[in-house]
Amino acid sequence: MDVLDDLLAGTRARGGVFNLTIMDTPWALEIREKAPLTLATLVRGSAWVVRDGIEPARMHEGDVAIFTGPAPYVVGDQLGTAPQLRIHPGGICEPLPGAPTDYSTRLGVRTHGGHPDGEAMVVSGTYQLESDVSRRLLAALPSVLVVPAAEVAGHVMSMVLGEIQRDEPGQQSVLDRWLDLALITTIRAWFARPDSHTPGWYRAQSDQVVGLALRLMHEDPAYPWSIVELAERTGVSRASLARRFSPLVGEAPMAYLTGWRIALAADMLRETTDTVEAIARRVGYANAFALSVAFKRVRGTSPTAHRRRSAVPPSHRWSHRQSPAGGVVCAD
């Protein structure tokens, strides 16, 4: 398993919220969902994406955009078009001045604009992520990225559109898996672009030595790795491994391993009821005390305090408020 596989494995849609919006020109949506990760595509039309702190981004039909972080943004037909709809957390839709008066529902999916043949059609899906592993992936992405349709394999967001307009058993699970597939193909396409400023760990995977060292650590983080053994396994000297690893990845091999182990432990503390002792052994520490020392050095808090602070009732884990069939809830 490579680094991207591991990070994507920790980034899964569970009860994702899916929105289908159809509007006529002029149109604009103000998104205030505060979701840590959102994917969107234009099924019809073209649009501008405006978010504070970055240059406006252009989207054309079939392009896929990824938005990271909770900051609001506007998607509209032209720069300066006033938003007619504001989307709040949970898919709550607030009409603004100039909003369409018809919020009709087609096959359980809330649409805006009054007729299915509007000039613009936008489909989106949001992730609600608590995982520390997921945050490592999000940290490698800009707040807005747009991948042209021709570079996204299979136009998977169009497949999401096809499913979102059905009303069949197991629909939520199917939509979640399609959203995961869309995320994977879009991120791979983005990282393949020469202007994407890919993270060091991604570039390092193509290095014969450093890539192997990363795979070894990710495949078995509980193994008592040392710089000496990593060097032996990769067929180079200790000094050579250190010289190649740090410039590519951005930190020394053992520092990278510690960060990865602590991220795994943080997720296990949040998502399971396993003891700190059991988690320590699963991520490569001899006992709870050793994990606690490392955890506090990296995170500034103890494993127990982290678990207490991040605990959520089991019935609320991996959930997100949504309307039937994942549609937007609109308030007239």
Coordinates of C-alpha atoms in Angstrom, one line a residue:
M1 CA 0.0 0.0 0.0
D2 CA 1.4 3.4 -1.0
V3 CA 1.0 6.7 0.9
L4 CA -2.0 7.9 -1.2
D5 CA -3.8 4.6 -0.7
D6 CA -3.4 4.9 3.0
L7 CA -4.7 8.5 3.1
L8 CA -7.6 7.8 0.8
A9 CA -8.5 4.7 2.9
G10 CA -9.0 7.1 5.8
T11 CA -11.1 9.4 3.7
R12 CA -14.4 7.7 3.1
A13 CA -17.9 9.1 2.5
R14 CA -20.4 8.0 5.1
G15 CA -23.8 9.4 4.7
G16 CA -22.6 12.1 2.4
V17 CA -25.0 15.0 1.4
F18 CA -25.7 15.3 -2.3
N19 CA -27.1 18.4 -3.8
L20 CA -28.5 18.8 -7.3
T21 CA -29.2 22.4 -8.4
I22 CA -30.7 23.5 -11.7
M23 CA -31.0 27.2 -12.4
D24 CA -31.3 29.7 -15.3
T25 CA -28.9 32.6 -16.0
P26 CA -28.1 34.8 -14.1
W27 CA -27.4 32.4 -11.2
A28 CA -25.1 32.1 -8.2
L29 CA -25.0 30.0 -5.1
E30 CA -23.3 31.0 -1.8
I31 CA -22.0 27.9 -0.1
R32 CA -21.7 28.0 3.7
E33 CA -21.9 24.3 4.5
K34 CA -18.6 24.4 6.4
A35 CA -17.8 20.9 5.1
P36 CA -14.1 20.0 5.3
L37 CA -14.3 18.5 1.8
T38 CA -16.7 19.0 -1.1
L39 CA -16.7 17.7 -4.7
A40 CA -18.8 19.4 -7.4
T41 CA -19.2 19.2 -11.2
L42 CA -21.0 21.2 -13.8
V43 CA -23.3 18.9 -15.7
R44 CA -24.4 21.9 -17.8
G45 CA -23.2 25.4 -18.3
S46 CA -20.1 27.2 -17.0
A47 CA -19.2 29.0 -13.8
W48 CA -16.8 31.0 -11.8
V49 CA -15.7 30.0 -8.3
V50 CA -15.0 32.9 -5.9
R51 CA -13.3 32.4 -2.5
D52 CA -11.5 34.9 -0.4
G53 CA -7.8 34.8 -0.6
I54 CA -7.5 33.1 -4.0
E55 CA -7.9 34.0 -7.6
P56 CA -11.3 33.2 -9.0
A57 CA -11.4 29.8 -10.8
R58 CA -13.2 29.0 -14.0
M59 CA -15.3 25.9 -14.4
H60 CA -16.6 24.5 -17.7
E61 CA -19.1 21.7 -18.4
G62 CA -17.8 18.4 -17.0
D63 CA -15.0 19.9 -14.9
V64 CA -14.7 18.7 -11.3
A65 CA -13.9 21.0 -8.4
I66 CA -12.7 20.1 -4.9
F67 CA -13.2 22.5 -2.1
T68 CA -11.4 22.1 1.2
G69 CA -12.0 23.8 4.5
P70 CA -15.0 25.5 6.0
A71 CA -14.6 29.0 4.5
P72 CA -17.6 30.1 2.4
Y73 CA -17.4 30.5 -1.4
V74 CA -19.7 31.5 -4.3
V75 CA -20.3 29.6 -7.5
G76 CA -22.0 31.6 -10.2
D77 CA -22.4 32.2 -13.9
Q78 CA -20.4 35.4 -13.9
L79 CA -18.1 37.3 -11.5
G80 CA -20.3 39.6 -9.5
T81 CA -23.6 37.9 -9.9
A82 CA -25.5 38.2 -6.6
P83 CA -26.2 34.8 -5.0
Q84 CA -29.9 33.8 -5.1
L85 CA -29.5 30.8 -2.8
R86 CA -27.4 30.2 0.3
I87 CA -26.5 26.6 1.3
H88 CA -26.0 26.0 5.1
P89 CA -24.7 23.0 7.0
G90 CA -26.8 19.9 6.5
G91 CA -27.9 21.1 3.0
I92 CA -30.3 23.7 4.4
C93 CA -31.1 26.1 1.5
E94 CA -31.9 29.7 2.2
P95 CA -33.5 31.8 -0.6
L96 CA -32.0 35.2 -1.0
P97 CA -33.4 38.2 -2.9
G98 CA -34.0 37.2 -6.5
A99 CA -34.3 33.5 -5.7
P100 CA -36.4 31.2 -7.9
T101 CA -39.9 30.8 -6.5
D102 CA -40.2 27.1 -7.4
Y103 CA -38.3 24.6 -5.2
S104 CA -39.7 21.4 -6.9
T105 CA -38.6 17.9 -6.0
R106 CA -37.8 15.4 -8.7
L107 CA -37.4 11.8 -7.6
G108 CA -36.6 12.8 -4.1
V109 CA -33.9 15.3 -5.1
R110 CA -34.5 19.0 -4.4
T111 CA -33.9 21.1 -7.5
H112 CA -33.9 24.9 -7.8
G113 CA -35.2 26.9 -10.8
G114 CA -38.5 25.4 -11.6
H115 CA -37.8 23.2 -14.7
P116 CA -35.4 20.3 -15.4
D117 CA -33.9 22.0 -18.5
G118 CA -32.3 25.0 -16.8
E119 CA -29.2 26.4 -18.4
A120 CA -27.0 25.4 -15.4
M121 CA -26.9 22.1 -13.6
V122 CA -24.6 21.5 -10.6
V123 CA -24.2 18.3 -8.7
S124 CA -22.1 18.1 -5.5
G125 CA -21.3 15.8 -2.6
T126 CA -19.8 16.7 0.8
Y127 CA -17.7 14.8 3.2
Q128 CA -17.8 15.2 7.0
L129 CA -14.3 14.1 8.1
E130 CA -13.0 13.8 11.6
S131 CA -10.0 11.6 10.8
D132 CA -6.5 12.7 11.5
V133 CA -5.4 10.6 8.5
S134 CA -7.9 12.5 6.3
R135 CA -6.4 15.8 7.5
R136 CA -3.0 14.8 6.2
L137 CA -4.6 14.5 2.8
L138 CA -6.5 17.7 3.0
A139 CA -3.3 19.6 4.0
A140 CA -1.8 18.6 0.7
L141 CA -4.7 20.2 -1.3
P142 CA -5.4 23.8 -2.1
S143 CA -8.7 25.4 -0.8
V144 CA -10.0 25.2 -4.4
L145 CA -8.9 23.1 -7.3
V146 CA -10.5 22.5 -10.6
V147 CA -9.7 19.5 -12.9
P148 CA -10.8 19.7 -16.5
A149 CA -13.3 17.1 -17.7
A150 CA -10.8 15.6 -20.1
E151 CA -8.4 14.7 -17.3
V152 CA -10.9 13.1 -15.0
A153 CA -11.2 9.4 -15.8
G154 CA -14.7 8.2 -16.8
H155 CA -16.4 11.4 -15.8
V156 CA -17.4 9.8 -12.5
M157 CA -19.4 12.8 -11.2
S158 CA -21.8 12.3 -14.1
M159 CA -22.3 8.8 -12.7
V160 CA -23.1 10.3 -9.4
L161 CA -25.8 12.4 -11.2
G162 CA -27.3 9.2 -12.7
E163 CA -27.6 7.6 -9.3
I164 CA -28.8 10.6 -7.4
Q165 CA -31.9 10.7 -9.7
R166 CA -32.9 7.2 -8.8
D167 CA -34.9 6.1 -5.8
E168 CA -33.8 2.6 -5.0
P169 CA -32.8 0.5 -1.9
G170 CA -29.2 1.0 -0.8
Q171 CA -28.9 4.3 -2.7
Q172 CA -27.0 6.1 0.0
S173 CA -24.2 3.5 0.0
V174 CA -24.0 3.6 -3.8
L175 CA -23.7 7.4 -3.7
D176 CA -21.1 7.3 -1.0
R177 CA -19.0 4.8 -3.1
W178 CA -19.4 6.9 -6.2
L179 CA -18.3 10.0 -4.3
D180 CA -15.2 8.1 -3.1
L181 CA -14.4 7.1 -6.7
A182 CA -14.8 10.6 -7.9
L183 CA -12.5 11.9 -5.1
I184 CA -9.8 9.4 -6.0
T185 CA -9.8 10.0 -9.7
T186 CA -9.9 13.8 -9.3
I187 CA -7.0 13.9 -6.8
R188 CA -4.9 11.6 -9.0
A189 CA -5.6 13.8 -12.0
W190 CA -4.8 16.9 -10.0
F191 CA -1.5 15.5 -8.7
A192 CA -0.6 14.5 -12.3
R193 CA -0.8 18.2 -13.4
P194 CA 2.6 20.0 -13.6
D195 CA 1.2 23.0 -11.8
S196 CA -0.4 21.2 -8.9
H197 CA 2.5 21.7 -6.3
T198 CA 2.2 18.1 -5.2
P199 CA 3.3 17.2 -1.6
G200 CA 6.7 15.8 -0.9
W201 CA 5.4 12.4 0.1
Y202 CA 3.6 12.1 -3.3
R203 CA 6.6 13.0 -5.3
A204 CA 8.8 10.7 -3.2
Q205 CA 6.8 7.6 -4.2
S206 CA 8.5 7.7 -7.6
D207 CA 11.9 7.5 -6.1
Q208 CA 13.2 3.9 -6.0
V209 CA 14.7 4.2 -2.5
V210 CA 12.5 6.7 -0.7
G211 CA 9.3 5.3 -2.2
L212 CA 10.2 1.9 -0.9
A213 CA 11.0 3.2 2.5
L214 CA 7.6 5.0 2.6
R215 CA 5.7 1.8 1.5
L216 CA 7.5 -0.2 4.2
M217 CA 6.5 2.2 6.9
H218 CA 2.9 2.4 5.7
E219 CA 2.5 -1.4 5.2
D220 CA 3.6 -2.2 8.8
P221 CA 3.7 0.9 11.1
A222 CA 3.8 -1.4 14.1
Y223 CA 7.2 -2.9 13.1
P224 CA 10.1 -1.6 15.2
W225 CA 11.6 0.4 12.3
S226 CA 15.0 2.0 12.6
I227 CA 16.9 4.1 10.1
V228 CA 19.5 1.3 10.0
E229 CA 16.9 -1.3 9.0
L230 CA 15.1 0.9 6.5
A231 CA 18.5 1.6 4.9
E232 CA 19.2 -2.2 4.7
R233 CA 15.7 -2.9 3.2
T234 CA 16.1 -0.2 0.6
G235 CA 19.6 -1.2 -0.3
V236 CA 21.5 1.9 0.5
S237 CA 23.5 3.3 3.4
R238 CA 22.0 5.0 6.4
A239 CA 23.5 8.3 5.3
S240 CA 22.3 7.9 1.7
L241 CA 18.7 7.2 2.8
A242 CA 18.7 10.3 5.1
R243 CA 20.1 12.5 2.3
R244 CA 17.5 11.3 -0.2
F245 CA 14.5 11.1 2.2
S246 CA 14.5 14.5 3.9
P247 CA 14.7 16.8 0.8
L248 CA 11.9 14.8 -1.0
V249 CA 9.5 14.3 1.9
G250 CA 10.3 17.4 4.0
E251 CA 11.3 15.6 7.2
A252 CA 13.6 12.8 8.3
P253 CA 12.5 9.2 8.1
M254 CA 11.9 8.6 11.8
A255 CA 10.1 11.9 12.2
Y256 CA 7.8 11.0 9.3
L257 CA 7.2 7.6 10.9
T258 CA 6.3 9.2 14.3
G259 CA 3.9 11.6 12.6
W260 CA 2.1 8.7 10.8
R261 CA 1.9 6.5 13.9
I262 CA 0.5 9.4 16.0
A263 CA -2.1 10.1 13.3
L264 CA -3.2 6.5 13.3
A265 CA -3.3 6.4 17.1
A266 CA -5.4 9.6 17.2
D267 CA -8.0 8.1 14.9
M268 CA -8.1 4.9 16.9
L269 CA -8.6 6.8 20.1
R270 CA -11.5 8.7 18.5
E271 CA -13.2 5.8 16.7
T272 CA -12.7 2.8 19.0
T273 CA -12.9 1.9 22.6
D274 CA -9.6 0.0 22.6
T275 CA -7.3 0.7 25.5
V276 CA -4.4 3.1 25.1
E277 CA -2.1 0.1 25.7
A278 CA -3.7 -1.9 22.8
I279 CA -3.5 1.1 20.5
A280 CA 0.1 1.7 21.4
R281 CA 1.1 -1.8 20.3
R282 CA -0.9 -1.5 17.1
V283 CA 1.0 1.6 16.0
G284 CA 4.5 0.5 17.0
Y285 CA 5.0 1.6 20.6
A286 CA 6.0 -0.9 23.4
N287 CA 3.4 0.3 25.8
A288 CA 0.9 3.0 26.8
F289 CA 3.6 5.1 28.5
A290 CA 5.7 5.2 25.3
L291 CA 2.8 6.2 23.2
S292 CA 1.8 8.9 25.7
V293 CA 5.2 10.4 25.7
A294 CA 5.3 10.5 21.9
F295 CA 1.7 11.7 21.6
K296 CA 2.2 14.6 24.0
R297 CA 5.5 15.6 22.3
V298 CA 3.7 15.8 18.9
R299 CA 0.2 16.9 19.9
G300 CA 0.8 18.7 23.1
T301 CA -1.8 16.6 24.9
S302 CA -2.1 13.1 26.2
P303 CA -3.9 10.2 24.4
T304 CA -6.6 10.2 27.1
A305 CA -7.2 13.9 26.9
H306 CA -7.4 13.6 23.1
R307 CA -10.0 10.8 23.3
R308 CA -12.1 12.7 25.8
R309 CA -12.0 15.9 23.8
S310 CA -12.9 14.2 20.4
A311 CA -15.4 11.7 21.7
V312 CA -18.8 11.7 20.1
P313 CA -21.8 9.5 20.9
P314 CA -21.6 6.2 18.9
S315 CA -25.0 7.0 17.3
H316 CA -23.6 10.2 15.8
R317 CA -20.4 8.8 14.4
W318 CA -20.0 9.0 10.6
S319 CA -23.4 10.7 10.2
H320 CA -24.5 13.9 8.6
R321 CA -28.0 15.5 8.5
Q322 CA -29.6 15.3 5.1
S323 CA -32.9 15.1 3.3
P324 CA -34.3 12.0 1.7
A325 CA -32.2 10.7 -1.2
G326 CA -29.5 13.2 -0.2
G327 CA -31.2 16.2 -1.6
V328 CA -31.0 19.8 -0.5
V329 CA -33.5 20.9 2.2
C330 CA -34.9 24.3 1.1
A331 CA -36.6 26.8 3.3
D332 CA -39.1 28.9 1.4

